[in-house]
Coordinates of C-alpha atoms and ligand atoms in Angstrom, one line a residue:
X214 CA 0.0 0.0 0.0
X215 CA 0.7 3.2 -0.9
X216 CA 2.6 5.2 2.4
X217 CA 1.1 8.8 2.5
X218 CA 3.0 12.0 3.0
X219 CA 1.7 15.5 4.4
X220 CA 3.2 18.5 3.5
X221 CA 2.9 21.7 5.5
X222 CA 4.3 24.7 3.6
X223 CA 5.0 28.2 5.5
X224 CA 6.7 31.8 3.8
X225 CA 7.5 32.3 0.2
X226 CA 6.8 31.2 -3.0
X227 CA 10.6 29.4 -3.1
X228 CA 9.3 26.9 -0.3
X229 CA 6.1 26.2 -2.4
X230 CA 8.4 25.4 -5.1
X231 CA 10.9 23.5 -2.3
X232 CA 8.0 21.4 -1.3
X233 CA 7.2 20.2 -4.5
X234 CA 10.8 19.0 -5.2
X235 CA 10.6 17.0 -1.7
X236 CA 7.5 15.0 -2.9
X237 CA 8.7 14.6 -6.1
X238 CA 12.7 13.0 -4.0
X239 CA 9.4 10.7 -2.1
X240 CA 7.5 9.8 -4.8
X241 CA 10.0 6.9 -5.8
X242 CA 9.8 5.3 -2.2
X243 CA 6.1 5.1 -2.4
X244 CA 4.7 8.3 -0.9
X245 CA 1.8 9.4 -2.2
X246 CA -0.2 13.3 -0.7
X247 CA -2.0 13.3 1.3
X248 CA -4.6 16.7 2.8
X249 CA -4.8 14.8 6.1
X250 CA -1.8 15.0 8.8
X251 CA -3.7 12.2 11.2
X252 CA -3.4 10.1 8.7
X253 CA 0.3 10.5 7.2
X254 CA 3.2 8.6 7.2
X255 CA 5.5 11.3 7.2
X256 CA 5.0 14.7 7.8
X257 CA 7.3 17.8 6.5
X258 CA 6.7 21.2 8.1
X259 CA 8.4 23.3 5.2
X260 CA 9.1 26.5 7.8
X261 CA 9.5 30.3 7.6
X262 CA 11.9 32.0 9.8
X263 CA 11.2 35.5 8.1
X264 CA 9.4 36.8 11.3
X265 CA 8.4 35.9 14.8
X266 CA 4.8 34.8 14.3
X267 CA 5.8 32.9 11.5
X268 CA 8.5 30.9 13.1
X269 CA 6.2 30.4 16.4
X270 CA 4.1 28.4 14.1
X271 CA 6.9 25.4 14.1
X272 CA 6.6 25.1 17.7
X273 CA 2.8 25.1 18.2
X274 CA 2.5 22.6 14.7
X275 CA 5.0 20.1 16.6
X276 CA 3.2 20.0 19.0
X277 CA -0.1 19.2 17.5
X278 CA 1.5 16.4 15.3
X279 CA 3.4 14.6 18.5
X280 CA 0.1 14.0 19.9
X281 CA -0.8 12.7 16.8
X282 CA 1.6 10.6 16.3
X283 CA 1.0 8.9 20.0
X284 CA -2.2 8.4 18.9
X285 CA -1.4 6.6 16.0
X286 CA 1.4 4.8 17.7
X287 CA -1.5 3.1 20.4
X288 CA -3.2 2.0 16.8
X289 CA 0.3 0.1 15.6
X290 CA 0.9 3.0 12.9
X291 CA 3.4 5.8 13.1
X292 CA 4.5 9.1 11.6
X293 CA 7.9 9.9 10.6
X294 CA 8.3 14.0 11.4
X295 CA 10.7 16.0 10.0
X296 CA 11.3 19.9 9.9
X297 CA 12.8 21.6 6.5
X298 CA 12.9 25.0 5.6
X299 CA 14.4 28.4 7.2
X300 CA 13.3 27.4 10.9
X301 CA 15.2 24.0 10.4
X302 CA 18.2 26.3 9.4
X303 CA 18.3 28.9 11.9
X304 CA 17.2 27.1 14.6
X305 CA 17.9 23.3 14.3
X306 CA 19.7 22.6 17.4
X307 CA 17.1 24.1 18.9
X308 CA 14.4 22.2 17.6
X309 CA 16.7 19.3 18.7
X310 CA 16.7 20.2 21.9
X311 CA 12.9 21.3 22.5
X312 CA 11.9 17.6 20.5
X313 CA 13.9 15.4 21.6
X314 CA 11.7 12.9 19.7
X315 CA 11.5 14.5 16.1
X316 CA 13.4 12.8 13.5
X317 CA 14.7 14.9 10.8
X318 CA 16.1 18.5 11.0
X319 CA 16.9 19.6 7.1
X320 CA 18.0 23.0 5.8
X321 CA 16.6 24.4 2.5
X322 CA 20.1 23.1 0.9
X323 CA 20.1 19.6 2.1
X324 CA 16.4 18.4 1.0
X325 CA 18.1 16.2 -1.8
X326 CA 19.4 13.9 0.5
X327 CA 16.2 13.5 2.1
X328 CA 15.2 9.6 0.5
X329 CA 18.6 8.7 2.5
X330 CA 17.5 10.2 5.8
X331 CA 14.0 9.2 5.1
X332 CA 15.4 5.5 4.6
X333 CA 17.3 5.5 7.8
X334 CA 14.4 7.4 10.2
X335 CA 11.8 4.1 8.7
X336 CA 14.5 2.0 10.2
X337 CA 14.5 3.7 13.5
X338 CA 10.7 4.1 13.0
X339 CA 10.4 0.3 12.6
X340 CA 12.5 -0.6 15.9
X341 CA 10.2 1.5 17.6
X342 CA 7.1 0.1 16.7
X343 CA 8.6 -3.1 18.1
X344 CA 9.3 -1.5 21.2
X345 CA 6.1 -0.9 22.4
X346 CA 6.0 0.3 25.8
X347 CA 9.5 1.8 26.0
X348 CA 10.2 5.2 25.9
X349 CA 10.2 7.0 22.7
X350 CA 13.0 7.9 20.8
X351 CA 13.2 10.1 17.2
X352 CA 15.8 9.2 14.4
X353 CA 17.1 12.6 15.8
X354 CA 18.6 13.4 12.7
X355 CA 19.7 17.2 11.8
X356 CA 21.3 18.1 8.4
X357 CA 21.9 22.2 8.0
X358 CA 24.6 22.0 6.0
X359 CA 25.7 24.5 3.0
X360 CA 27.2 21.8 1.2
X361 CA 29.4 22.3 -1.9
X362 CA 27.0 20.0 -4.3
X363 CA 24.0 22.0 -5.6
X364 CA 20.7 20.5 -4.4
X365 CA 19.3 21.1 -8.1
X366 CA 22.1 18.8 -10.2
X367 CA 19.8 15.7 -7.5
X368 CA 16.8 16.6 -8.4
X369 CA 14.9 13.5 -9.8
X370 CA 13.8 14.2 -13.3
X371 CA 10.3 13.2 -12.9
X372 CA 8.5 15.6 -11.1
X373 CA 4.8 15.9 -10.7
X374 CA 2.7 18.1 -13.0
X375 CA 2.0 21.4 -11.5
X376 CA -0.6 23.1 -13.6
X377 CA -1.0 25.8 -15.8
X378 CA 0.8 28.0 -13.5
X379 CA 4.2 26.8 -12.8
X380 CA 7.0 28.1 -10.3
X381 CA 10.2 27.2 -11.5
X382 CA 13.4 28.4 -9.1
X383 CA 17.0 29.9 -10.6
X384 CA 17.8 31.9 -8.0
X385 CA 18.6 31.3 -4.7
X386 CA 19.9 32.6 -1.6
X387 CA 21.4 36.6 -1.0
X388 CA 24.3 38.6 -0.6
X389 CA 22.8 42.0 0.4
X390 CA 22.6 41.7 4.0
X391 CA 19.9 43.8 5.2
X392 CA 19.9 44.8 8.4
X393 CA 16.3 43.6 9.3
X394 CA 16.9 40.3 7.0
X395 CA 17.4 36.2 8.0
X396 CA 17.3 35.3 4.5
X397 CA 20.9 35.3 3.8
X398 CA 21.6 33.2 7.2
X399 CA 18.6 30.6 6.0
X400 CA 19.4 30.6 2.4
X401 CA 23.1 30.8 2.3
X402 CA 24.9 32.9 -0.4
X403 CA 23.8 33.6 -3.9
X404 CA 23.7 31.1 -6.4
X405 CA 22.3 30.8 -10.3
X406 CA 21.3 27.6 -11.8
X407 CA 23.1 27.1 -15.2
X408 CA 20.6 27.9 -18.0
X409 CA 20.8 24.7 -19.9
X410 CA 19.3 23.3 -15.9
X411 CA 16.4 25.8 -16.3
X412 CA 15.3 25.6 -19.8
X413 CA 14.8 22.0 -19.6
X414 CA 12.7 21.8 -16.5
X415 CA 10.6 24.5 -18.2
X416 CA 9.9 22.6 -21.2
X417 CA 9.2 19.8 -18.8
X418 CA 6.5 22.1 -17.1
X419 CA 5.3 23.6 -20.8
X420 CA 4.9 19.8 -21.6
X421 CA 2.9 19.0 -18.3
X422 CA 0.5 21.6 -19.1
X423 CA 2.3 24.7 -18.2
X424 CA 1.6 28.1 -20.0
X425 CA 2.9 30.6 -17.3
X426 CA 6.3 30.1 -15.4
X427 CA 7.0 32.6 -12.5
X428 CA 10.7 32.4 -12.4
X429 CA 11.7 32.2 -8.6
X430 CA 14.6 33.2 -6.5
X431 CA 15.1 35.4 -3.4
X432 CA 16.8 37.8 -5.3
X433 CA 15.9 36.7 -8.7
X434 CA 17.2 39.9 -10.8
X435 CA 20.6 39.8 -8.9
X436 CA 20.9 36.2 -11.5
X437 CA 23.8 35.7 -13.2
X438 CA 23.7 32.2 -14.4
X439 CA 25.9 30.4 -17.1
X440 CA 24.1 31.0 -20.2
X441 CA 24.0 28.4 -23.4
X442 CA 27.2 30.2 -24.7
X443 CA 29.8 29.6 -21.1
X444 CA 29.3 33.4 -20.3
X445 CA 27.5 34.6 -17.5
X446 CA 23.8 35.7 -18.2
X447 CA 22.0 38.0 -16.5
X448 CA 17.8 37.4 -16.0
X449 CA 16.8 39.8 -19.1
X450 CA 18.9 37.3 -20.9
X451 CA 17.2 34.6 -20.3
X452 CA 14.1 35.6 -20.0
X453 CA 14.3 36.2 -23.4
X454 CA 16.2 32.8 -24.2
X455 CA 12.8 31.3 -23.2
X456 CA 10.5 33.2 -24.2
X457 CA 12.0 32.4 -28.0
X458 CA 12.7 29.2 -27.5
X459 CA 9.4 27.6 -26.0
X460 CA 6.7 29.3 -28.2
X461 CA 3.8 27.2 -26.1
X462 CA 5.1 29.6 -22.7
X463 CA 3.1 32.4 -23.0
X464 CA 3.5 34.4 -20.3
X465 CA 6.7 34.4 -18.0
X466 CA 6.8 36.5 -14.6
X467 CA 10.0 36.4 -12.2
X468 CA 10.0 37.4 -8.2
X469 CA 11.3 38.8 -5.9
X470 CA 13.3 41.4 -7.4
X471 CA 15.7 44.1 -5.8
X472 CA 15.6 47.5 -6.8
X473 CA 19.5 47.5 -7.4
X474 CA 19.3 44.5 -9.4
X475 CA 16.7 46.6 -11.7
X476 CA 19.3 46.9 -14.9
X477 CA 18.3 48.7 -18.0
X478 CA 18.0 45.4 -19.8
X479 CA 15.7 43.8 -17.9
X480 CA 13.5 46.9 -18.2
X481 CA 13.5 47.3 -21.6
X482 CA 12.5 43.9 -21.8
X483 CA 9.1 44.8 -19.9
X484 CA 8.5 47.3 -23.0
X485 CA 9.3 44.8 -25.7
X486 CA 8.8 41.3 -25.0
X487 CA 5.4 40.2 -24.9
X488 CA 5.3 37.2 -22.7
X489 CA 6.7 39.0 -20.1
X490 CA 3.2 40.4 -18.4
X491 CA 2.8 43.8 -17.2
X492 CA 3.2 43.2 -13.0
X493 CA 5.9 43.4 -11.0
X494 CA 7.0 42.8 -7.0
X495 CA 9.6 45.2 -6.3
X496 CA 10.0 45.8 -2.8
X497 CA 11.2 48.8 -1.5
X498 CA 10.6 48.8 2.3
X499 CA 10.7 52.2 3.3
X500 CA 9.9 55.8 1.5
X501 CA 12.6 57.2 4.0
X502 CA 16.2 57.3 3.0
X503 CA 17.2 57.4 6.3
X504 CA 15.3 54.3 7.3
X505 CA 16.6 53.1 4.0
X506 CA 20.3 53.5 4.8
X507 CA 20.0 51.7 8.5
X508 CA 18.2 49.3 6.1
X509 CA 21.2 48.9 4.1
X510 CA 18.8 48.7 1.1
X511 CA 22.0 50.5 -0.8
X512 CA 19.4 52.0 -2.8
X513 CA 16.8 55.4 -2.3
X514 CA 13.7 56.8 -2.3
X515 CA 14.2 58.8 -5.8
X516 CA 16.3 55.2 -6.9
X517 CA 13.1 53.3 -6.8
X518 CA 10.9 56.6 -8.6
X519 CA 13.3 56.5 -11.5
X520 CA 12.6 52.7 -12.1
X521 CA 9.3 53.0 -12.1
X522 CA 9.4 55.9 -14.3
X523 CA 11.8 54.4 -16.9
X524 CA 9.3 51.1 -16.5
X525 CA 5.9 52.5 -17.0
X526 CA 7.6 55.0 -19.7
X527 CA 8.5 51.6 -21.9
X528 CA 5.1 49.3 -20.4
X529 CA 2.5 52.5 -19.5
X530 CA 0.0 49.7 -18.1
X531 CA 2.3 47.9 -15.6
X532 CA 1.2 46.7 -12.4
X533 CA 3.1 47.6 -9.5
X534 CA 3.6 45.0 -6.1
X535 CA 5.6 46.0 -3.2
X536 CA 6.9 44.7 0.4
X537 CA 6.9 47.4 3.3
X538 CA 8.4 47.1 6.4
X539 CA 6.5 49.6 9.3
X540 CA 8.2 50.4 13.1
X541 CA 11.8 49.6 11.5
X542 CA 14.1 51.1 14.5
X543 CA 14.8 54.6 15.1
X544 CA 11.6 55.1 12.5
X545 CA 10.6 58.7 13.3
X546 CA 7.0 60.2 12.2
X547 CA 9.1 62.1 9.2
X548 CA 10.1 58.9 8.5
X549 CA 6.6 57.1 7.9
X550 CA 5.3 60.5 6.7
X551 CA 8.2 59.7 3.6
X552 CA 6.7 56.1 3.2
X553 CA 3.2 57.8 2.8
X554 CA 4.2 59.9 0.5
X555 CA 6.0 57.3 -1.9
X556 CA 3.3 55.2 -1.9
X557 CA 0.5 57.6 -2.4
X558 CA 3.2 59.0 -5.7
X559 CA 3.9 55.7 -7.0
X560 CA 0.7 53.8 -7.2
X561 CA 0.4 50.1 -6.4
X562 CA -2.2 47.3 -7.0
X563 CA -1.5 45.3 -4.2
X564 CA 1.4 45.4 -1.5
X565 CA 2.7 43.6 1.1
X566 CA 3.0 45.7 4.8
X567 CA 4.3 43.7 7.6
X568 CA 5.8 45.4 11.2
X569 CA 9.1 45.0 11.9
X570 CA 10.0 42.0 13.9
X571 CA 13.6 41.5 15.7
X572 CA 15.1 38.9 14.4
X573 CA 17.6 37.0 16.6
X574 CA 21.4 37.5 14.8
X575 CA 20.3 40.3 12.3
X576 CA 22.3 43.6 13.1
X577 CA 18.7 45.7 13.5
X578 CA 18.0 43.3 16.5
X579 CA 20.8 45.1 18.1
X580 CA 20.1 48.8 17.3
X581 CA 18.2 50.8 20.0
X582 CA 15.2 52.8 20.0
X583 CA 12.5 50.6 18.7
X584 CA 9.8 51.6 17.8
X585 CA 6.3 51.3 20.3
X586 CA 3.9 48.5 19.3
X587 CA 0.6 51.1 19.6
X588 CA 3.0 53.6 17.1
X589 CA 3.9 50.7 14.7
X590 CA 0.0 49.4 15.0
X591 CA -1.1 53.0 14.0
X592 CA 1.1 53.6 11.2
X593 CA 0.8 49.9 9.9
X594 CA -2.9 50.7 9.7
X595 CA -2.6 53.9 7.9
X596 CA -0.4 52.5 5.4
X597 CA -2.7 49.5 5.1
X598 CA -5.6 51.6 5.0
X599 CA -4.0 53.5 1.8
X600 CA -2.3 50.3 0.0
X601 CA -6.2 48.6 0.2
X602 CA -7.7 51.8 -1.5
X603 CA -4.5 51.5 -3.9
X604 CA -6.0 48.0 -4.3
X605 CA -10.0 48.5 -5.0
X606 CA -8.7 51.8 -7.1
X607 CA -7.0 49.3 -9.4
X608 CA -9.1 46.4 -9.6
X609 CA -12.5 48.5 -9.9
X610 CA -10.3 50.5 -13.1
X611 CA -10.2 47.2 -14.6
X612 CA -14.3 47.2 -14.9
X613 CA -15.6 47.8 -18.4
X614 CA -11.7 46.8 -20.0
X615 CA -11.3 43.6 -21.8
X616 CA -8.6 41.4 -20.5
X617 CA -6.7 38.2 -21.4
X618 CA -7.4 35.8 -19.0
X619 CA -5.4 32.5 -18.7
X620 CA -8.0 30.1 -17.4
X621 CA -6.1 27.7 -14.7
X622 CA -9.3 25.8 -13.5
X623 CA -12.6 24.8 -12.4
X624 CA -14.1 27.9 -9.8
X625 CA -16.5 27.3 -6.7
X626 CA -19.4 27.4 -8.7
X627 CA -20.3 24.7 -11.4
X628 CA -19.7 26.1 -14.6
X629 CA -17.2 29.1 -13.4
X630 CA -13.6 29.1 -14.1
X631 CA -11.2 30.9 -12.4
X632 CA -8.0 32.3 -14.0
X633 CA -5.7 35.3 -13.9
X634 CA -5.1 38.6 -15.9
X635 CA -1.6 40.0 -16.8
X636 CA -2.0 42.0 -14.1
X637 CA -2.1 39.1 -11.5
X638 CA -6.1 39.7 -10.8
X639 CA -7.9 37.2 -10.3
X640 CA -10.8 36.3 -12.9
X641 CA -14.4 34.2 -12.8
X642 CA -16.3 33.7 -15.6
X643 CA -18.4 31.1 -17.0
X644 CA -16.8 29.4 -19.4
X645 CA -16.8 25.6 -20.9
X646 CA -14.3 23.4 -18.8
X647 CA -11.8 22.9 -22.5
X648 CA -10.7 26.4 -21.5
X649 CA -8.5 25.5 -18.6
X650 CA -4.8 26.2 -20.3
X651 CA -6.2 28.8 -22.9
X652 CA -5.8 32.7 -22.6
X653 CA -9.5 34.0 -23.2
X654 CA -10.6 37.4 -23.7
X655 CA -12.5 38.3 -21.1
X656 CA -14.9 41.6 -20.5
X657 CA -14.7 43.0 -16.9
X658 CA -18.0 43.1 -15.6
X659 CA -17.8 43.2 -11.7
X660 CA -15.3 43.6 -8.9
X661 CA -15.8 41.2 -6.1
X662 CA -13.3 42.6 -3.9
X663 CA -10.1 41.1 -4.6
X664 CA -11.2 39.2 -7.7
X665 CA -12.9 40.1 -10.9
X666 CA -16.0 38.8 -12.8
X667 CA -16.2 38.8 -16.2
X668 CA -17.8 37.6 -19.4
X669 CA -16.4 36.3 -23.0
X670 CA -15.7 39.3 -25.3
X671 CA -18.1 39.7 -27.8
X672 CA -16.5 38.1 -30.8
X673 CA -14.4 35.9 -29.1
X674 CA -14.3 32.2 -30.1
X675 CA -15.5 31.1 -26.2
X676 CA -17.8 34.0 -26.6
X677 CA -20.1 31.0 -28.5
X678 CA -21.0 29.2 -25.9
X679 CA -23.7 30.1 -23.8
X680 CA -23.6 32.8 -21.4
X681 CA -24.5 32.6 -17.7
X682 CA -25.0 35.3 -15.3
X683 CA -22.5 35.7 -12.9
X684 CA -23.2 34.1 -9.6
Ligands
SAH191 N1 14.1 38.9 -1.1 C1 13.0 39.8 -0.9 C2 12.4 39.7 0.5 C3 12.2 38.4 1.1 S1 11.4 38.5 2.6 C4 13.5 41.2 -1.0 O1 14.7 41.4 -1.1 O2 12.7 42.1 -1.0 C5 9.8 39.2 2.2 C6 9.5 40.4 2.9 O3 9.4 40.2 4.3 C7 10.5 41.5 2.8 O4 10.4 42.2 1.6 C8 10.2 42.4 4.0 O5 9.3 43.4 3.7 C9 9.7 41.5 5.0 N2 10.6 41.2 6.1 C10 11.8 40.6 6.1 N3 12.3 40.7 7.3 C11 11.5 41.2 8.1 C12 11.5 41.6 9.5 N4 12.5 41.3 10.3 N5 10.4 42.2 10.0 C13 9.3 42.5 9.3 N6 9.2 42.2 7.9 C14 10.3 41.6 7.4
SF4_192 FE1 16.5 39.9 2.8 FE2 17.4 42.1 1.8 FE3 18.2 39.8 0.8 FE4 15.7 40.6 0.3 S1 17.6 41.6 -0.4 S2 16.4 38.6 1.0 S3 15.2 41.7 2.2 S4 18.6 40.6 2.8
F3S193 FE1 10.5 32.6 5.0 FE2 12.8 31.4 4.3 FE3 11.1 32.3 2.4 S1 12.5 32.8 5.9 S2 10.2 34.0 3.4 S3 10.7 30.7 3.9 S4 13.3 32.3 2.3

């Protein structure tokens, strides 16, 4: 029988993508998913160390599946646990320590040797389960290790399907160091996949069913991989690489990008490549440049204005997505007044705001004067209040307009798909089921919030079938 494996993923988009290589290393020793933790056979908790509520989460999850697992146990069954992810990185001695029974500890850079530790924790798991009645012990085994192999040259070549939106990483890890940041502790230093690696898994995905690819890396921009040729390519490079050579990839997005990683040829390549759609994520944090120095974004205020000036001035309809980070220390009301005032210049259709968290070993931990909690509530709420307005601004503009739509399935409704505009919106509309993979125009005829309703153009081919209100 099948064994089943639960997957739990926390943070960003790169441990979406990270849990999808795991079950594809588990696939070949007979795990199958599984929605249900009570009844798994292994459990991953894919974690996020980014801020304090999110690695809390670890702890309270762990607990939840121990009991679990004891109850299981009493029923002859068992659960192999493991941690992965930017928790199991920072923190894995720790997790040691606070579980002594948990039984694999694996950084974001050691998940291909995961069917080796998974092999030996069944051993341990089967002693165990003969051992009924004495106290219980976990494989205890922890792997954080930067090694010098790339994770991605072990990656099996099989690999489940994942849709007509597809994530694809060839970028990971950062060398920028800012001073609020764990990701360059959890992810390790900067490294590009070759492009010969990354071409070929994306025609896997086109083949699968795939029509949009969001390249991923933490600092995807910053990528400077070795390109067909043995030089080094930057991402405009081979953006356009694939875009010419997989015609059936129609549209191609790439996050998270850094403002100083912006280069002139990646922006003209937003005004003349076509597959490359009109939205981007660039975070910039603060309006301050103060804030922005302590920050060590190495980049200002007027920086990020003249990227967004030269981008909308090559791709006028572009989309705009940012991160900002509220209460960072020595904040003053200037400060946030600056952040205001960027974000009310700029524009954006939806944004990111978080408040700053201390993050154990990042240099901003250290710094003095933090900010209140009821100043960094008030401001986070202003700035919240303005970027949701941003929001509904955008999506109701969108009423009336006629968008491409890439249908990527079935909606709640019977009869509704759901599927995406260049812009990142999200679309229903009633449409026949063969549409799933196809870009349809669609006429905007309602804003539910944050998603759109819509109709078949008049004059488009899906346009023929017959129309339903929307529900
Ligand atoms: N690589 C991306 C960011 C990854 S983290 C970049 O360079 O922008 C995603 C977002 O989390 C960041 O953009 C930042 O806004 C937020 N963040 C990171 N560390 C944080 C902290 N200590 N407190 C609050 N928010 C934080
Ligand atoms: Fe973190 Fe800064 Fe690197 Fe982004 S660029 S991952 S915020 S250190
Ligand atoms: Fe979180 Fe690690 Fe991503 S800290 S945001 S899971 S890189």
């Amino acid at each position: 029988m099948a064994k089943k494996l639960f997957i739990k993923t926390y943070g960003c988009q790169m441990n979406v993508y990270d849990s999808a290589r795991m079950a594809d290393l588990l696939a070949p020793l007979g795990y199958g998913m599984t929605e249900d933790p009570s009844d798994a056979d292994m459990v991953i908790l894919n974690t996020c160390h980014i801020r304090e509520k999110a690695s809390e989460k670890t702890f309270s999850e762990l607990g939840r599946l121990r009991a679990q697992r004891v109850q299981r146990q009493a029923e002859g069954r068992d659960t192999i646990i493991a941690v992965a992810g930017c928790v199991a990185q920072a923190e894995g001695a720790e997790i040691m320590r606070r579980v002594p029974d948990i039984d694999i500890v694996l950084g974001p850079q050691t998940y291909h040797r995961l069917p080796e530790m998974v092999a030996r924790a069944t051993r341990a798991r089967d002693e165990r389960l003969g051992n009924q009645g004495k106290p219980f012990k976990g494989a205890g085994m922890l792997d954080t290790e930067f090694p010098a192999e790339s994770k991605f040259d072990f990656l099996p070549e099989a690999a489940a399907p994942q849709g007509v939106t597809a994530f694809l990483a060839i970028q990971e890890g950062c060398d920028k160091f800012c001073t609020f940041c764990v990701v360059p502790y959890t992810r390790g230093a900067e490294f590009s996949r070759p492009v010969s690696q990354i071409v070929t898994e994306a025609k896997r995905l086109v083949a699968q069913g795939a029509r949009e690819i969001t390249l991923l890396g933490q600092n995807v921009n910053a990528y400077h991989g070795e390109g067909i040729d043995g030089a080094t390519w930057g991402l405009a490079r081979l953006v356009r690489y694939l875009a010419d050579k997989i015609p059936d990839l129609s549209r191609i997005r790439y996050t998270t990008s850094h403002p100083r990683d912006m280069d002139d040829d990646l922006i003209a390549a937003h005004g003349d490549l076509p597959q490359l759609m009109p939205f981007l994520h660039l975070p910039v944090q603060s309006g301050s440049d103060r804030i922005l120095e302590a920050m060590n974004r190495q980049h200002t205020g007027d920086h990020f204005r003249r990227i967004i000036e030269k981008l909308r001035h090559l791709r006028p309809d572009l989309a705009l997505s940012s991160d900002f980070i509220i209460g960072f220390p020595g904040e003053s009301d200037a400060d946030h007044k600056a952040t205001v005032k960027l974000i009310e210049e700029i524009g954006f259709a939806q944004s990111f705001s978080f408040k700053y968290s201390p993050r154990p070993g990042t240099p901003a931990a250290m710094l003095e004067l933090q900010v209140p909690e009821a100043v960094m509530d008030a401001r986070l709420q202003e700035i919240q209040a303005l970027l949701e307005a941003q929001l509904v601004a955008f999506n109701r503009a969108t009423i009336g307009r006629h968008v491409p739509v890439l249908i990527e399935r079935a909606g709640k409704h019977s009869g509704q798909m759901m599927g995406k505009s260049p812009y990142l919106q999200p679309v229903h509309a009633y449409l026949p089921a063969e549409t799933i993979g196809q870009e349809i125009e669609i006429e905007i005829t309602e804003l539910k919030h944050y998603s759109l309703g819509g109709m078949p153009a008049a004059g488009h081919a899906a346009s023929r079938q017959p129309e339903r209100a929307i529900a």
